Each structure stands twice: as structure tokens, then as C-alpha cells.
Tab-separated table of C-alpha atoms in Angstrom:
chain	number	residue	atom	x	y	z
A	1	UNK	CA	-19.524	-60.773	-39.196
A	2	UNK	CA	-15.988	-61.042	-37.840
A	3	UNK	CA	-13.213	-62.954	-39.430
A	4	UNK	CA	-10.306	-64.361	-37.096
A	5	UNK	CA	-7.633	-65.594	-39.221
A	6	UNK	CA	-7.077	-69.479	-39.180
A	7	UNK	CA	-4.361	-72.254	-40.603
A	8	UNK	CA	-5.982	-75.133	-42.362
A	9	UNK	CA	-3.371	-78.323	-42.805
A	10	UNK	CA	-4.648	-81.630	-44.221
A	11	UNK	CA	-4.262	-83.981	-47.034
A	12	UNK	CA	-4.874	-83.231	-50.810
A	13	UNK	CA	-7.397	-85.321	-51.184
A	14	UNK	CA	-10.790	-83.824	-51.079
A	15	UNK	CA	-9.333	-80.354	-49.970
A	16	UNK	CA	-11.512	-79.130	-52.440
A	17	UNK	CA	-14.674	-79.236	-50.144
A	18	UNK	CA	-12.870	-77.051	-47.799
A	19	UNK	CA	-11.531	-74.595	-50.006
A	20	UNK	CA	-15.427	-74.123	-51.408
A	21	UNK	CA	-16.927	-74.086	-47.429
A	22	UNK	CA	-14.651	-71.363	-46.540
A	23	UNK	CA	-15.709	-68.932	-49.323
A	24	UNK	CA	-19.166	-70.502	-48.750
A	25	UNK	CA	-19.702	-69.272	-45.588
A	26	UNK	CA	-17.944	-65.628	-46.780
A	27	UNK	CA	-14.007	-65.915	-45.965
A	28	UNK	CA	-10.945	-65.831	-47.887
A	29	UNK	CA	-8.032	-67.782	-48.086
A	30	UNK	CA	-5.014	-65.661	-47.927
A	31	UNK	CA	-2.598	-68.180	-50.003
A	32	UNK	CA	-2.523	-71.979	-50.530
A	33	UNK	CA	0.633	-73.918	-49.963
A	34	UNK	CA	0.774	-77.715	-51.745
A	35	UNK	CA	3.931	-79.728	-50.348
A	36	UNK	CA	3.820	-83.240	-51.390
A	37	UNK	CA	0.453	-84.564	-50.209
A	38	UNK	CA	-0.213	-82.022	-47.981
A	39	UNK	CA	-2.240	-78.875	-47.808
A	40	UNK	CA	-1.948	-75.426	-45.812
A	41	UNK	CA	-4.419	-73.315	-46.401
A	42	UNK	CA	-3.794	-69.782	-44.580
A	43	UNK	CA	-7.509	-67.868	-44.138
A	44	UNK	CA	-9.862	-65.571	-42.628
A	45	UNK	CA	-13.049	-67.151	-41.881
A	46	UNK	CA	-16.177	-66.132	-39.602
A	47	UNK	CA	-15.450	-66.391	-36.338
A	48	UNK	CA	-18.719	-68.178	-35.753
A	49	UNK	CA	-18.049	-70.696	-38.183
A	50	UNK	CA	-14.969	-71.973	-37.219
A	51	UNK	CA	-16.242	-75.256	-35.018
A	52	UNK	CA	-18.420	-76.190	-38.353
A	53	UNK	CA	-14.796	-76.100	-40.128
A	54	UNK	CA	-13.386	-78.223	-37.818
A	55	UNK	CA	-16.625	-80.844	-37.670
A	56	UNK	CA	-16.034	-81.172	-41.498
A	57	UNK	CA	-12.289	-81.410	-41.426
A	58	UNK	CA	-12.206	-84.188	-39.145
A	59	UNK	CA	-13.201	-86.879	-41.561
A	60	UNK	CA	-10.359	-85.274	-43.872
A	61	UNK	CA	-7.869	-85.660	-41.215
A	62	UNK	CA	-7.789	-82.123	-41.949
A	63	UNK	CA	-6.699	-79.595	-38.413
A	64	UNK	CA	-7.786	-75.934	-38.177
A	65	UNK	CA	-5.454	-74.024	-36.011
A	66	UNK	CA	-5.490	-70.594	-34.883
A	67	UNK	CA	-2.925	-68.315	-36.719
A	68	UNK	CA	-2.794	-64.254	-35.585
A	69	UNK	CA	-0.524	-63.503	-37.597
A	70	UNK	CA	-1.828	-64.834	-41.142
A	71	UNK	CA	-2.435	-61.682	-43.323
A	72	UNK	CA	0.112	-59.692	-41.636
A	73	UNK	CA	3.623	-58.155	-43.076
A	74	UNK	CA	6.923	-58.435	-40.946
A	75	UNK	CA	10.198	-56.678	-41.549
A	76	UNK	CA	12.750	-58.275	-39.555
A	77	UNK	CA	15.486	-55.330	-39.138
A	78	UNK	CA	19.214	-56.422	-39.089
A	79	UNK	CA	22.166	-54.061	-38.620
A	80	UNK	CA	23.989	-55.875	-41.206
A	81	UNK	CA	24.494	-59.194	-43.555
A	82	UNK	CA	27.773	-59.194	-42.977
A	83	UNK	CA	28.922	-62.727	-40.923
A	84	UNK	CA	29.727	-60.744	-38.159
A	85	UNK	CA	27.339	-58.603	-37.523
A	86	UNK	CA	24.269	-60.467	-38.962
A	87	UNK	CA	22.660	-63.317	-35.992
A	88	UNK	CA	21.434	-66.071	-36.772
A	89	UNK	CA	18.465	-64.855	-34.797
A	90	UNK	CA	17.128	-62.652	-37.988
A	91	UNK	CA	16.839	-65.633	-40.380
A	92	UNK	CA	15.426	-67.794	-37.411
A	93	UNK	CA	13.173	-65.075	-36.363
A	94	UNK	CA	12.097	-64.315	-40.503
A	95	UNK	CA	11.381	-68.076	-40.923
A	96	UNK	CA	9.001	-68.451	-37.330
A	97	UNK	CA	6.650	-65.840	-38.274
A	98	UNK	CA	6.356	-67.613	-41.390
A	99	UNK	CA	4.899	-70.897	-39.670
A	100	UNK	CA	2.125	-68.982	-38.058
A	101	UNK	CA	0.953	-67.684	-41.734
A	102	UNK	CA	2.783	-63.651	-41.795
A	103	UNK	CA	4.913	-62.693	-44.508
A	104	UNK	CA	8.159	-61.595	-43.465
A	105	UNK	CA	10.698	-59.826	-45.257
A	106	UNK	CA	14.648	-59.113	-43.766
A	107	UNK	CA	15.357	-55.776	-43.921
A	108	UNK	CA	19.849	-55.081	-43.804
A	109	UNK	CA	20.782	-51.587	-42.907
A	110	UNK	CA	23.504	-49.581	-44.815
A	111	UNK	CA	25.136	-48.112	-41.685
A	112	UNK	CA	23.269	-50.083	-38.960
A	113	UNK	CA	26.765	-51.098	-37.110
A	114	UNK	CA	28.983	-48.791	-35.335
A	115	UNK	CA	27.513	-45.756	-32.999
A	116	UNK	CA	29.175	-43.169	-35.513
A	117	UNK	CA	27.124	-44.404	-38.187
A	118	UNK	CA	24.267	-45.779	-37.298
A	119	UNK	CA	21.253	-44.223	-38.969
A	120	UNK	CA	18.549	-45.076	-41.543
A	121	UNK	CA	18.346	-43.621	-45.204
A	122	UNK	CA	15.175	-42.770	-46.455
A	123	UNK	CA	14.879	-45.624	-48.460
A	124	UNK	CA	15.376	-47.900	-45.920
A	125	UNK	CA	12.610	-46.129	-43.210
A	126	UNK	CA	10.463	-46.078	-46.272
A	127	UNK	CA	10.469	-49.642	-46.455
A	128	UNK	CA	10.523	-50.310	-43.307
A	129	UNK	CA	7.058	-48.445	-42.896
A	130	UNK	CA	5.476	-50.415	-45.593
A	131	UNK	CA	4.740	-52.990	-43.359
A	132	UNK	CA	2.584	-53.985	-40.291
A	133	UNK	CA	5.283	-54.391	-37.734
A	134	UNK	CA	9.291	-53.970	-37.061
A	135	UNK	CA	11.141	-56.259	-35.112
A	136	UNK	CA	14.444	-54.732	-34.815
A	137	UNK	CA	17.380	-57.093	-33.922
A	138	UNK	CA	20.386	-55.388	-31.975
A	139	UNK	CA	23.331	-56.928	-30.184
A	140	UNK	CA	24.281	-57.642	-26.353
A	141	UNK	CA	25.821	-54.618	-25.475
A	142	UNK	CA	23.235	-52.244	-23.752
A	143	UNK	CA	25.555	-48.737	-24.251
A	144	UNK	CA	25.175	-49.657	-27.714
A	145	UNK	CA	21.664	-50.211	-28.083
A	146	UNK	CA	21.079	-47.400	-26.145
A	147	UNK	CA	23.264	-45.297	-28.115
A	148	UNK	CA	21.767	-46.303	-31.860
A	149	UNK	CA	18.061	-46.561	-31.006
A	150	UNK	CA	17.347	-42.632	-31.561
A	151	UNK	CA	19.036	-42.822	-34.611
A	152	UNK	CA	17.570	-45.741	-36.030
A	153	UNK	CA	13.518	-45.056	-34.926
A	154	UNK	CA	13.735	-41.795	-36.398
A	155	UNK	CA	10.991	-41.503	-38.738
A	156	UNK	CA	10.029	-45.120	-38.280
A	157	UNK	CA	5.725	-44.948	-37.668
A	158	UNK	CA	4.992	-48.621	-37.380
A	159	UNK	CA	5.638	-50.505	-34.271
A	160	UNK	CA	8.362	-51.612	-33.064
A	161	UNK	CA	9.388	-54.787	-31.248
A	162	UNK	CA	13.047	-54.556	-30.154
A	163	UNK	CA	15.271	-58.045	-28.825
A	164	UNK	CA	18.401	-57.380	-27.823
A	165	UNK	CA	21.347	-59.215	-25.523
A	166	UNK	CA	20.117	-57.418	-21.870
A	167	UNK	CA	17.383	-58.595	-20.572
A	168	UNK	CA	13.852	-56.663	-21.166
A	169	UNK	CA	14.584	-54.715	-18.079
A	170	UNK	CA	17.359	-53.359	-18.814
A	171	UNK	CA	16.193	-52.623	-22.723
A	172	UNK	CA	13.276	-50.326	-21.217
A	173	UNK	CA	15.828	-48.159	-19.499
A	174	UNK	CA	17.934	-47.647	-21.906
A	175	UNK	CA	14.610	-46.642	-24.694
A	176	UNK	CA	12.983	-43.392	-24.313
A	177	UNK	CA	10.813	-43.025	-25.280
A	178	UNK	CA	9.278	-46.480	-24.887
A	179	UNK	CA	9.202	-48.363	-27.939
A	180	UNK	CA	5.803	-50.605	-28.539
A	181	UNK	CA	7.608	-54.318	-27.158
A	182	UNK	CA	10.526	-55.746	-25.908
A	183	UNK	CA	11.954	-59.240	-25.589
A	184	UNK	CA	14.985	-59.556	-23.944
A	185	UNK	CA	18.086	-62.282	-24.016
A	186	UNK	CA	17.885	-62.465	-27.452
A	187	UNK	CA	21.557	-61.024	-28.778
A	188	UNK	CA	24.350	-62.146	-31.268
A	189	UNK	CA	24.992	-65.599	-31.409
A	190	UNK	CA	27.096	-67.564	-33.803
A	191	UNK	CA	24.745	-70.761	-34.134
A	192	UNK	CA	21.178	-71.713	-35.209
A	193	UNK	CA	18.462	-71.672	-32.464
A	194	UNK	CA	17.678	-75.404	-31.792
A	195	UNK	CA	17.719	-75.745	-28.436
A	196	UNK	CA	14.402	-75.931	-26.359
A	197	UNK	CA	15.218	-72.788	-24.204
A	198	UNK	CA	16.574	-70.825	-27.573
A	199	UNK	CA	12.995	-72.229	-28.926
A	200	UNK	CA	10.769	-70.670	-26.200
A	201	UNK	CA	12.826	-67.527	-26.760
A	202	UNK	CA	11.373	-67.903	-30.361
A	203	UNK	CA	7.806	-68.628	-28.537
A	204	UNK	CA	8.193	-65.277	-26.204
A	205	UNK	CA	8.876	-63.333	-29.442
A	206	UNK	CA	6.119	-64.496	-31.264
A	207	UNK	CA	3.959	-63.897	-28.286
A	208	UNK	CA	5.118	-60.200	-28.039
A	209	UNK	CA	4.315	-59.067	-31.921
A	210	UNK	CA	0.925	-60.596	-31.690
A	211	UNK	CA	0.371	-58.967	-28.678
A	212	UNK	CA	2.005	-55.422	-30.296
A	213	UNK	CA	-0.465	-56.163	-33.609
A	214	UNK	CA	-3.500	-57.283	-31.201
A	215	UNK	CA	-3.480	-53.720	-30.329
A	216	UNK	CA	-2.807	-52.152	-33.675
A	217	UNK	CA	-5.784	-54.203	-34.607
A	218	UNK	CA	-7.744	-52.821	-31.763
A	219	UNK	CA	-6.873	-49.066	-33.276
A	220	UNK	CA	-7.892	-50.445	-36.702
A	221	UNK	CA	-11.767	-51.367	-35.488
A	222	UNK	CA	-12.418	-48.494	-34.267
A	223	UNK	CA	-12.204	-46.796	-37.197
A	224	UNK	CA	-12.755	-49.819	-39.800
A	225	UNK	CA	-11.484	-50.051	-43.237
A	226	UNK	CA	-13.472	-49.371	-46.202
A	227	UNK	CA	-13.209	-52.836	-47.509
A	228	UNK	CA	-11.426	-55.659	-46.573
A	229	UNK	CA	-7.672	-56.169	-47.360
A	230	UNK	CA	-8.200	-60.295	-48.360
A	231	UNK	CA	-11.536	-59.324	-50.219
A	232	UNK	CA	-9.482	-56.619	-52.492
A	233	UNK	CA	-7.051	-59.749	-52.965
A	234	UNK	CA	-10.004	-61.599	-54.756
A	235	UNK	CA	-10.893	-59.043	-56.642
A	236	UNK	CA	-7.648	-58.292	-58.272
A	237	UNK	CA	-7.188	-61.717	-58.493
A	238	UNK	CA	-10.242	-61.379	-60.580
A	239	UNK	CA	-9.899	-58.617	-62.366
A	240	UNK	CA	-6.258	-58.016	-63.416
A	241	UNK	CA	-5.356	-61.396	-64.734
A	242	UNK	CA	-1.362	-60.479	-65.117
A	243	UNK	CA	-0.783	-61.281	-61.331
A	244	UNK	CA	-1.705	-65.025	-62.053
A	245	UNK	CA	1.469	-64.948	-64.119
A	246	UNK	CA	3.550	-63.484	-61.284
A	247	UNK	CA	5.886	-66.007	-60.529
A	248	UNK	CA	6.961	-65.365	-56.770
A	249	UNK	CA	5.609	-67.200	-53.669
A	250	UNK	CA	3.285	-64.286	-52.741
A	251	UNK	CA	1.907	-62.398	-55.727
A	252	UNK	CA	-0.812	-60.511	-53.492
A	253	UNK	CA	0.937	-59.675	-49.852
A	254	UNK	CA	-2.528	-59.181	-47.281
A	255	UNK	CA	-1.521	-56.753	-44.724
A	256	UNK	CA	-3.563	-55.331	-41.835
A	257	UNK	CA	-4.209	-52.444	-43.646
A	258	UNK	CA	-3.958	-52.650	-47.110
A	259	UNK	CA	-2.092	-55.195	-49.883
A	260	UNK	CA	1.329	-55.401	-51.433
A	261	UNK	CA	0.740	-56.297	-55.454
A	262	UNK	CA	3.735	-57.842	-56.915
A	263	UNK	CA	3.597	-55.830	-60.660
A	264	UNK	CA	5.087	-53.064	-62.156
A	265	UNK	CA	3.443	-49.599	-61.028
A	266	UNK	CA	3.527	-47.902	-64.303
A	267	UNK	CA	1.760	-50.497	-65.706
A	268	UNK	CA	-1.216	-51.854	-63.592
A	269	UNK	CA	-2.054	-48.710	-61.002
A	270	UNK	CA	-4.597	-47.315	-63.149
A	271	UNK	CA	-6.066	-50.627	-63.853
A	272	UNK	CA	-6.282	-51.854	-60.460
A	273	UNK	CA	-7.746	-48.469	-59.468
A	274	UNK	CA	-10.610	-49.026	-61.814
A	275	UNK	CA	-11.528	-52.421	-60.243
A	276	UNK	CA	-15.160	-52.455	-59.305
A	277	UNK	CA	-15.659	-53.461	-55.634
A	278	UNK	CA	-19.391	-52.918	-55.764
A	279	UNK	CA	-22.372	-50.770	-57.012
A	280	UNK	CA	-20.136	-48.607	-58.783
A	281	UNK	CA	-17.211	-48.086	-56.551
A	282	UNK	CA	-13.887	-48.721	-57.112
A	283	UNK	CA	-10.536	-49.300	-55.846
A	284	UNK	CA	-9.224	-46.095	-56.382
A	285	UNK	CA	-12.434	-44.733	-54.218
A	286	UNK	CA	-11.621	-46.592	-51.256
A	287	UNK	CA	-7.598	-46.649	-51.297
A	288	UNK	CA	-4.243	-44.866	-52.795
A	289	UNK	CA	-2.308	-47.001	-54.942
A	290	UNK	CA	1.288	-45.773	-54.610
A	291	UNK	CA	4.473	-46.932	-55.757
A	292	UNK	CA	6.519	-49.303	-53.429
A	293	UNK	CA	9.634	-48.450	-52.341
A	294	UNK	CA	10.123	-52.183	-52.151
A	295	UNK	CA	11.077	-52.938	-56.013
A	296	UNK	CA	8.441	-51.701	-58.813
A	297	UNK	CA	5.725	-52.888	-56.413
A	298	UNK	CA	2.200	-51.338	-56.015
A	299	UNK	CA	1.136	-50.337	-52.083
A	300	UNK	CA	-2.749	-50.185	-51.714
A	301	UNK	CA	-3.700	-48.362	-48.580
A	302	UNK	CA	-7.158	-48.783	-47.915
A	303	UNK	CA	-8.497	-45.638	-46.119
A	304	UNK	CA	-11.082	-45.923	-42.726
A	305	UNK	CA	-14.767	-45.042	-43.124
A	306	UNK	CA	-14.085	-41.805	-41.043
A	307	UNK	CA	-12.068	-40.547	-44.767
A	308	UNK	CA	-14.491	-42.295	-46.797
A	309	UNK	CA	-18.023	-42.809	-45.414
A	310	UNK	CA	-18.101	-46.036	-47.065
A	311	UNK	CA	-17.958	-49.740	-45.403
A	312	UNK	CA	-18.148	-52.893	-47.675
């Protein structure tokens, strides 16, 4: 069975019967948002099934979009948060990936401006790798860019997606080696992105990481996870009833590859790696739970069937 992820938005009323078709027919919703009267529901569900969705959404006034990047992490890398180095771009950018159901998080370097500088601390590339994707955010000045990028991929093993001022040409002359995407004509400006051309910039962007993670997903299935990232989610949902208490927007963070758990490491690893999956196996047989670098956090990195011989 193979589980595309989808964006449900409809009214509260009777959202119920949604909610209970999706885990019916063996998907998981990823989170639930309620604003006012309406609901978005972020899932995966069977690829097969999503028509029936739609057939019993319709009296609901209920839509099911497709949404590639729901269960997906983002860091959006800026060179600074100072006014004048920080573009608008980043928080643009942070808040568009949003809308099509990832969970971004910015990401401000220490010594990102200035060529002398420029470089990442291990703290910072640690973070950075936690996460599905990087879209790095650099200025309009292509001796610059082309100056900094060695210093500030170094150790970075995700992909990266880098916008800069100079057109995408010119960006994959100046990057060697190549980096995984490019979207040009996106610089420093001092103003929000609200006009329709700055808009479609936003559009090509979004076009070029889900294109970048169609790919990484491509890797993934050919040597599939153990288990499933959003059925772990229910599970310690379940099972370790602390992270209903967690107060932030996001308690469990689905990520391609694995899930960001929002308590203290000292605390819960040893009782999330003892959560049954099924006939006997657990957790901690089918992923590491490590410490985030990210806070107190706990990282769960499921491992592929070729490490474990296992597939549930």
C-alpha cells in the first residue's frame, strides 16, 4: 500500500467522519489544525483511496488537496538576524513551506556574513543535518556566494537548495561541486514578497525542494524504512502519554526519515525505546533515539530493512 501525503480543509462540523475514514482505510494524520470553524487536516493516506476521500468530502464542503511536502522538516538557512543582513525572503520562504503541510524551522548563522568569517560551528551543521532539506538563503553578489559556499557546505549531508541574487545560471558556475537545486533571482530585499512575480518566485522555490525531496524519496524506497515515520507518531502518541502535555504547535515533528519528539532526552529515551511496534519489537529495534542538538529534543532515526531485516 502506498501513502501520498494529502491536505484535508473543511468545516468543523462532521470532520469527525473524516478523521475516522482516514485511519479506517490505514493512514495517519500528521497534525490537525482548528482555526475558527475550519479544519486542516495534514495526512498520509493510500494512494488508492484518495478519490473515495474526496466523494465523501464533498457533501462536507470538505477539499482534499495534494501536499508533498506534509511530513517533511525544512531548515531555512540565513546568514544572519541582524536587519541588514537577514531578507525578508527567509521568513517568507519559512512561512510558504508551511502552507503546503512541512515544518520549517529558521536556522541564523554565527559568522554567516563577511568572506573572512563565514563558516559553520558544529552546532549549527549539526542542526542543520537534523532535517530533511536546507534551503540556504545568500545575497546578490555572486563573488560572494561563490566565495562562502565551501565554507558553509562543509560537513552539511542533507540537500541543499541554494537562492541567491544571480540568476540560476550564474549560481551553477560559481558551485562546485554542484549543490542538489538552485533558484535564482531570489537575493536581499528590504520588503515583504507580495507582488505576483515575487509570488511565483515563491512558487519556483517550492517547486525546486519538492523536486530535490522527490528524489531523496526515490533513494528512501529503495531501501525502505523499517516502519513508518507517521505510524511511530501514533504509537508514541499512545504509549508515552507526557507528549499530550507538550505545549508547542508540533509535539511529534514527522520527517522523511524518522521523528523529532518534543521532550527531554534524559527522561523519555528509554521509554520510547521500549514502545512495542508489534509482535515483540520495539522502537529501540528498529531506530536510534539520540539526543537533539535542537534543544533537549529526542531524534528517532528509523534504520532501512537492509540494517534491520525487518519491514512493518
Amino acid at each position: 500500500m502506498t501513502l501520498v501525503p494529502v491536505t484535508y480543509k473543511g468545516g468543523i462540523y462532521q470532520h469527525d467522519l473524516i478523521e475516522d475514514l482516514i485511519e479506517d482505510l490505514g493512514g495517519y494524520i500528521v497534525q490537525k489544525h482548528v482555526i475558527a470553524a475550519e479544519v486542516v487536516l495534514q495526512c498520509f493516506v493510500p494512494q488508492d483511496d484518495i478519490e473515495l476521500i474526496r466523494q465523501i468530502a464533498r457533501p462536507l464542503f470538505g477539499e482534499v488537496t495534494d501536499s508533498p511536502l506534509v511530513g517533511t522538516e525544512i531548515a531555512v538557512v540565513s546568514m544572519s538576524l541582524e536587519i541588514h543582513h537577514l531578507p525578508h525572503p527567509s521568513c517568507d520562504i519559512a512561512e510558504y513551506v508551511r502552507r503546503l503541510g512541512a515544518k520549517s524551522n529558521m536556522v541564523s548563522l554565527a559568522r554567516g556574513p563577511g568572506k573572512r568569517i563565514a563558516g559553520l560551528n558544529d552546532e549549527e551543521r549539526d542542526v542543520i543535518n537534523e532535517h530533511d532539506i536546507a534551503v540556504y538563503l545568500l545575497g546578490n553578489f555572486e563573488a560572494c556566494i561563490e566565495y562562502k559556499m565551501p565554507a558553509l557546505r562543509r560537513g552539511i549531508e542533507v540537500p541543499i537548495v541554494l537562492c541567491g541574487g544571480p540568476d540560476e545560471e550564474a549560481l551553477r558556475r560559481i558551485t562546485d561541486p554542484p549543490l542538489d537545486g538552485y533558484v535564482g533571482n531570489v537575493g536581499r530585499f528590504m520588503r515583504r514578497t507580495k507582488e505576483a512575480d515575487e509570488l511565483s518566485k515563491l512558487d519556483e522555490i517550492i517547486t525546486e525542494i519538492t523536486r530535490v525531496l522527490g528524489k531523496k524519496r526515490e533513494a528512501i524506497a529503495k531501501d525502505p524504512l523499517s516502519v513508518s515515520p507517521a505510524r511511530l507518531m501514533g504509537l508514541i502518541r499512545e504509549n508515552v502519554p507526557a507528549i499530550l502535555d507538550v505545549t508547542s504547535p508540533t509535539p511529534l515533528t514527522v520527517q522523511m526519515a524518522g521523528l523529532r519528539v518534543k521532550l527531554p532526552y534524559d527522561t523519555f529515551a528509554d521509554q520510547i525505546r521500549k514502545v512495542e511496534i508489534e509482535d515483540g519489537i520495539t522502537l529501540g529495534d528498529v531506530a536510534e533515539v539520540v539526543p537533539s542538538r535542537m534543544r533537549d529534543y529526542i531524534l528517532v532515526k528509523i534504520l532501512p530493512f537492509s540494517e534491520t531485516n525487518v519491514v512493518i
